[in-house]
Amino acid sequence: MTASQRDIALSAGRLARTLQDWIGANFRLPAPDIPSLTSFSRLGSDEDQIPHPGEAAGTDVPAEEAASLVRARWGLGNAPIPNVVHLLEAHGVRIFSLSRDCLEVDAFSFWDRGIPFVLLSTEKTAERGRFDAAHELGHLVLHGEEQMPHGPQAEAEAHRFAAAFLMPRSDVLVHAPHGASTSWILQGKRRWKVAAMALAHRLHELGLTTEWQYRTHCVELGRLGYRKSEPRSGVVRETSQVLGKVFTALRSEGTRPADVARDLHLRPADLNDLILGLVVTAQDGDGQPHQGMSGRPKLSIVR
């Protein structure tokens, strides 16, 4: 990316830390619960051996296996994940959004004082946003707090983790036929809420399609417009449940986002960039929570 794009992304990370500090001082949020590769290398599922969140990795657990282990640790089984953002927030990941001026960055993640952060672009498709969130979880799990993942290898590992996390091997093998057609992929993608291209790649990765079939899928999906978008998707972009609850609670007390920005010595535009697309702003009328913010008790925020 260009230096200016990099600087915009890094600035967003610094502002996310500032906003998180303010929220953490006023609300009780879910504690971080991100397994590391170190935990996977110890005595199986012995909970006494689980390290602190963000502990540095030091093993060579394959990305596919790591995704399965995280699913097992979180009790997800092999079923599709309804909402990736809500799942990460339930396990203590702080989700914020990137500025629209940062189009070259899909997402990025980092640890700060034991707290995992993920920043997501709101300019991608809903399916791509889910995959990006899972990809960043892969970095948090595979590379730990003390490492600084970079380069093609780290990206490939996080990519394989995301594919396996969203489309578990056993579930895909049960529901996908050998030699699936492009039409089946366009139907099957709805089960896992992933991009058509991602599902085509996963089928090939699991040996369900040949090299020739995979190339055919890519050509046909590209011709139909699925290389850069998801026509007639129907999948709703995932939003932050935590930020929604926080700003709903503040609004009920008469505190506006502009008031929060002033307390943090931020421009309102900078604050809006962090919560863009993740908080429903059309709540100013009656202050009632949006339907999508009811959530599980695990995500309740206590003032």
mmCIF file of C-alpha atoms in Angstrom, residues 57-255:
data_model
loop_
_atom_site.group_PDB
_atom_site.id
_atom_site.type_symbol
_atom_site.label_atom_id
_atom_site.label_comp_id
_atom_site.label_asym_id
_atom_site.label_seq_id
_atom_site.Cartn_x
_atom_site.Cartn_y
_atom_site.Cartn_z
ATOM 1 C CA ALA A 57 3.022 -18.804 19.680
ATOM 2 C CA GLY A 58 5.919 -21.182 19.341
ATOM 3 C CA THR A 59 4.701 -24.268 17.520
ATOM 4 C CA ASP A 60 3.983 -25.421 14.018
ATOM 5 C CA VAL A 61 0.303 -26.358 14.336
ATOM 6 C CA PRO A 62 -1.200 -26.204 10.821
ATOM 7 C CA ALA A 63 -3.734 -23.469 10.202
ATOM 8 C CA GLU A 64 -6.496 -25.987 9.426
ATOM 9 C CA GLU A 65 -5.933 -27.810 12.700
ATOM 10 C CA ALA A 66 -5.737 -24.539 14.614
ATOM 11 C CA ALA A 67 -9.150 -23.498 13.237
ATOM 12 C CA SER A 68 -10.649 -26.821 14.370
ATOM 13 C CA LEU A 69 -9.113 -26.424 17.815
ATOM 14 C CA VAL A 70 -10.492 -22.907 18.225
ATOM 15 C CA ARG A 71 -13.930 -24.170 17.222
ATOM 16 C CA ALA A 72 -13.641 -26.941 19.806
ATOM 17 C CA ARG A 73 -12.417 -24.543 22.507
ATOM 18 C CA TRP A 74 -15.371 -22.242 21.857
ATOM 19 C CA GLY A 75 -17.909 -25.079 21.600
ATOM 20 C CA LEU A 76 -18.910 -24.307 18.016
ATOM 21 C CA GLY A 77 -18.975 -27.830 16.651
ATOM 22 C CA ASN A 78 -18.952 -27.956 12.859
ATOM 23 C CA ALA A 79 -22.030 -25.850 12.157
ATOM 24 C CA PRO A 80 -21.842 -22.616 10.122
ATOM 25 C CA ILE A 81 -21.158 -19.468 12.146
ATOM 26 C CA PRO A 82 -24.192 -17.144 12.077
ATOM 27 C CA ASN A 83 -22.284 -13.944 12.922
ATOM 28 C CA VAL A 84 -18.484 -13.779 13.009
ATOM 29 C CA VAL A 85 -18.252 -10.262 14.478
ATOM 30 C CA HIS A 86 -20.564 -11.099 17.367
ATOM 31 C CA LEU A 87 -18.627 -14.314 17.998
ATOM 32 C CA LEU A 88 -15.300 -12.501 18.196
ATOM 33 C CA GLU A 89 -16.761 -9.839 20.468
ATOM 34 C CA ALA A 90 -18.184 -12.523 22.751
ATOM 35 C CA HIS A 91 -14.614 -13.759 23.200
ATOM 36 C CA GLY A 92 -13.187 -10.348 23.984
ATOM 37 C CA VAL A 93 -12.051 -9.038 20.589
ATOM 38 C CA ARG A 94 -12.628 -5.296 20.200
ATOM 39 C CA ILE A 95 -14.071 -4.575 16.753
ATOM 40 C CA PHE A 96 -13.773 -1.173 15.089
ATOM 41 C CA SER A 97 -14.018 0.064 11.519
ATOM 42 C CA LEU A 98 -11.589 1.630 9.091
ATOM 43 C CA SER A 99 -12.061 4.971 7.415
ATOM 44 C CA ARG A 100 -13.493 5.072 3.925
ATOM 45 C CA ASP A 101 -10.290 6.876 2.993
ATOM 46 C CA CYS A 102 -8.399 3.634 3.654
ATOM 47 C CA LEU A 103 -9.676 1.614 0.693
ATOM 48 C CA GLU A 104 -6.480 -0.366 0.146
ATOM 49 C CA VAL A 105 -6.704 -2.034 3.562
ATOM 50 C CA ASP A 106 -9.255 -4.812 4.008
ATOM 51 C CA ALA A 107 -8.602 -5.321 7.722
ATOM 52 C CA PHE A 108 -5.849 -5.578 10.300
ATOM 53 C CA SER A 109 -5.438 -6.750 13.877
ATOM 54 C CA PHE A 110 -3.109 -6.218 16.830
ATOM 55 C CA TRP A 111 -2.744 -6.845 20.561
ATOM 56 C CA ASP A 112 -2.574 -3.978 23.048
ATOM 57 C CA ARG A 113 -1.948 -4.692 26.741
ATOM 58 C CA GLY A 114 -3.508 -8.135 26.429
ATOM 59 C CA ILE A 115 -6.549 -6.933 24.468
ATOM 60 C CA PRO A 116 -7.056 -8.117 20.857
ATOM 61 C CA PHE A 117 -8.227 -5.542 18.302
ATOM 62 C CA VAL A 118 -9.624 -6.056 14.797
ATOM 63 C CA LEU A 119 -10.321 -3.178 12.419
ATOM 64 C CA LEU A 120 -12.498 -3.953 9.405
ATOM 65 C CA SER A 121 -13.271 -2.112 6.201
ATOM 66 C CA THR A 122 -16.958 -1.393 5.723
ATOM 67 C CA GLU A 123 -16.512 -1.010 1.974
ATOM 68 C CA LYS A 124 -16.297 -4.742 1.230
ATOM 69 C CA THR A 125 -19.149 -7.171 0.677
ATOM 70 C CA ALA A 126 -20.788 -8.745 3.733
ATOM 71 C CA GLU A 127 -19.239 -12.102 2.816
ATOM 72 C CA ARG A 128 -15.793 -10.562 2.443
ATOM 73 C CA GLY A 129 -16.191 -8.814 5.790
ATOM 74 C CA ARG A 130 -16.899 -12.151 7.489
ATOM 75 C CA PHE A 131 -13.849 -13.722 5.878
ATOM 76 C CA ASP A 132 -11.655 -10.748 6.787
ATOM 77 C CA ALA A 133 -12.747 -10.999 10.432
ATOM 78 C CA ALA A 134 -11.929 -14.733 10.467
ATOM 79 C CA HIS A 135 -8.614 -13.985 8.727
ATOM 80 C CA GLU A 136 -7.637 -11.539 11.467
ATOM 81 C CA LEU A 137 -8.660 -14.063 14.121
ATOM 82 C CA GLY A 138 -6.209 -16.379 12.389
ATOM 83 C CA HIS A 139 -3.418 -13.848 12.906
ATOM 84 C CA LEU A 140 -4.337 -13.423 16.584
ATOM 85 C CA VAL A 141 -4.362 -17.183 17.144
ATOM 86 C CA LEU A 142 -1.484 -18.277 14.938
ATOM 87 C CA HIS A 143 0.999 -15.510 15.570
ATOM 88 C CA GLY A 144 0.372 -14.453 19.158
ATOM 89 C CA GLU A 145 0.968 -11.139 20.890
ATOM 90 C CA GLU A 146 4.743 -11.046 20.771
ATOM 91 C CA GLN A 147 5.113 -11.751 17.066
ATOM 92 C CA MET A 148 4.643 -9.332 14.193
ATOM 93 C CA PRO A 149 3.307 -11.437 11.306
ATOM 94 C CA HIS A 150 4.160 -10.197 7.858
ATOM 95 C CA GLY A 151 4.844 -11.460 4.388
ATOM 96 C CA PRO A 152 3.138 -13.988 2.121
ATOM 97 C CA GLN A 153 3.569 -16.937 4.495
ATOM 98 C CA ALA A 154 1.763 -15.274 7.408
ATOM 99 C CA GLU A 155 -1.022 -14.104 5.107
ATOM 100 C CA ALA A 156 -1.405 -17.573 3.585
ATOM 101 C CA GLU A 157 -1.621 -19.118 7.064
ATOM 102 C CA ALA A 158 -4.319 -16.678 8.171
ATOM 103 C CA HIS A 159 -6.167 -17.252 4.897
ATOM 104 C CA ARG A 160 -6.186 -21.037 5.387
ATOM 105 C CA PHE A 161 -7.317 -20.549 8.980
ATOM 106 C CA ALA A 162 -10.246 -18.361 7.880
ATOM 107 C CA ALA A 163 -11.369 -20.846 5.222
ATOM 108 C CA ALA A 164 -11.257 -23.748 7.670
ATOM 109 C CA PHE A 165 -12.896 -21.717 10.439
ATOM 110 C CA LEU A 166 -15.841 -20.624 8.272
ATOM 111 C CA MET A 167 -16.108 -23.817 6.196
ATOM 112 C CA PRO A 168 -15.069 -26.757 8.419
ATOM 113 C CA ARG A 169 -13.776 -29.742 6.508
ATOM 114 C CA SER A 170 -16.316 -32.210 7.906
ATOM 115 C CA ASP A 171 -19.271 -29.924 7.234
ATOM 116 C CA VAL A 172 -18.195 -29.221 3.668
ATOM 117 C CA LEU A 173 -17.584 -32.918 2.977
ATOM 118 C CA VAL A 174 -21.084 -33.733 4.226
ATOM 119 C CA HIS A 175 -22.927 -31.107 2.219
ATOM 120 C CA ALA A 176 -20.850 -30.601 -0.939
ATOM 121 C CA PRO A 177 -20.898 -33.085 -3.842
ATOM 122 C CA HIS A 178 -17.808 -34.168 -5.724
ATOM 123 C CA GLY A 179 -17.411 -32.161 -8.901
ATOM 124 C CA ALA A 180 -19.875 -29.464 -7.823
ATOM 125 C CA SER A 181 -21.174 -27.194 -10.563
ATOM 126 C CA THR A 182 -20.943 -23.419 -10.536
ATOM 127 C CA SER A 183 -24.700 -23.327 -9.943
ATOM 128 C CA TRP A 184 -24.261 -25.465 -6.829
ATOM 129 C CA ILE A 185 -21.559 -23.115 -5.532
ATOM 130 C CA LEU A 186 -23.916 -20.151 -5.893
ATOM 131 C CA GLN A 187 -26.478 -22.046 -3.820
ATOM 132 C CA GLY A 188 -24.017 -23.593 -1.361
ATOM 133 C CA LYS A 189 -22.349 -20.289 -0.472
ATOM 134 C CA ARG A 190 -25.508 -19.323 1.378
ATOM 135 C CA ARG A 191 -24.975 -22.058 3.958
ATOM 136 C CA TRP A 192 -21.589 -20.720 5.082
ATOM 137 C CA LYS A 193 -22.222 -17.045 4.141
ATOM 138 C CA VAL A 194 -18.988 -16.863 2.204
ATOM 139 C CA ALA A 195 -17.998 -15.484 -1.180
ATOM 140 C CA ALA A 196 -18.546 -17.761 -4.150
ATOM 141 C CA MET A 197 -14.844 -17.643 -5.014
ATOM 142 C CA ALA A 198 -13.931 -18.611 -1.441
ATOM 143 C CA LEU A 199 -16.205 -21.646 -1.569
ATOM 144 C CA ALA A 200 -14.851 -22.662 -4.989
ATOM 145 C CA HIS A 201 -11.318 -22.523 -3.576
ATOM 146 C CA ARG A 202 -12.319 -24.490 -0.477
ATOM 147 C CA LEU A 203 -13.887 -27.257 -2.570
ATOM 148 C CA HIS A 204 -10.681 -27.567 -4.562
ATOM 149 C CA GLU A 205 -8.557 -27.406 -1.410
ATOM 150 C CA LEU A 206 -10.489 -30.367 0.022
ATOM 151 C CA GLY A 207 -10.143 -32.392 -3.167
ATOM 152 C CA LEU A 208 -13.807 -32.154 -4.163
ATOM 153 C CA THR A 209 -13.019 -30.570 -7.524
ATOM 154 C CA THR A 210 -10.209 -31.097 -10.000
ATOM 155 C CA GLU A 211 -7.799 -28.413 -11.137
ATOM 156 C CA TRP A 212 -9.706 -28.100 -14.386
ATOM 157 C CA GLN A 213 -13.061 -27.805 -12.568
ATOM 158 C CA TYR A 214 -11.651 -25.174 -10.215
ATOM 159 C CA ARG A 215 -10.337 -23.101 -13.106
ATOM 160 C CA THR A 216 -13.700 -23.418 -14.821
ATOM 161 C CA HIS A 217 -15.467 -22.211 -11.685
ATOM 162 C CA CYS A 218 -13.161 -19.194 -11.459
ATOM 163 C CA VAL A 219 -13.780 -18.256 -15.083
ATOM 164 C CA GLU A 220 -17.558 -18.672 -14.832
ATOM 165 C CA LEU A 221 -17.831 -16.863 -11.497
ATOM 166 C CA GLY A 222 -15.671 -14.038 -12.801
ATOM 167 C CA ARG A 223 -17.890 -13.685 -15.851
ATOM 168 C CA LEU A 224 -20.934 -13.483 -13.560
ATOM 169 C CA GLY A 225 -19.376 -10.691 -11.508
ATOM 170 C CA TYR A 226 -18.351 -12.714 -8.443
ATOM 171 C CA ARG A 227 -14.667 -11.842 -8.549
ATOM 172 C CA LYS A 228 -15.174 -8.392 -7.005
ATOM 173 C CA SER A 229 -18.711 -8.540 -5.609
ATOM 174 C CA GLU A 230 -21.503 -10.908 -4.616
ATOM 175 C CA PRO A 231 -24.487 -10.181 -6.893
ATOM 176 C CA ARG A 232 -27.897 -10.768 -5.310
ATOM 177 C CA SER A 233 -26.208 -11.730 -2.074
ATOM 178 C CA GLY A 234 -28.899 -11.230 0.551
ATOM 179 C CA VAL A 235 -26.287 -11.485 3.342
ATOM 180 C CA VAL A 236 -26.514 -8.545 5.760
ATOM 181 C CA ARG A 237 -23.289 -6.840 6.773
ATOM 182 C CA GLU A 238 -22.347 -7.757 10.308
ATOM 183 C CA THR A 239 -22.175 -4.955 12.849
ATOM 184 C CA SER A 240 -20.671 -4.552 16.296
ATOM 185 C CA GLN A 241 -23.053 -5.610 19.039
ATOM 186 C CA VAL A 242 -20.776 -4.178 21.727
ATOM 187 C CA LEU A 243 -20.540 -0.714 20.165
ATOM 188 C CA GLY A 244 -24.261 -0.781 19.543
ATOM 189 C CA LYS A 245 -24.983 -1.458 23.204
ATOM 190 C CA VAL A 246 -22.450 1.104 24.376
ATOM 191 C CA PHE A 247 -23.839 3.953 22.287
ATOM 192 C CA THR A 248 -27.442 2.961 23.025
ATOM 193 C CA ALA A 249 -26.684 3.113 26.753
ATOM 194 C CA LEU A 250 -24.966 6.472 26.339
ATOM 195 C CA ARG A 251 -27.857 7.823 24.319
ATOM 196 C CA SER A 252 -30.315 6.773 27.016
ATOM 197 C CA GLU A 253 -28.321 8.927 29.439
ATOM 198 C CA GLY A 254 -28.338 11.876 27.068
ATOM 199 C CA THR A 255 -24.729 11.422 25.922
#
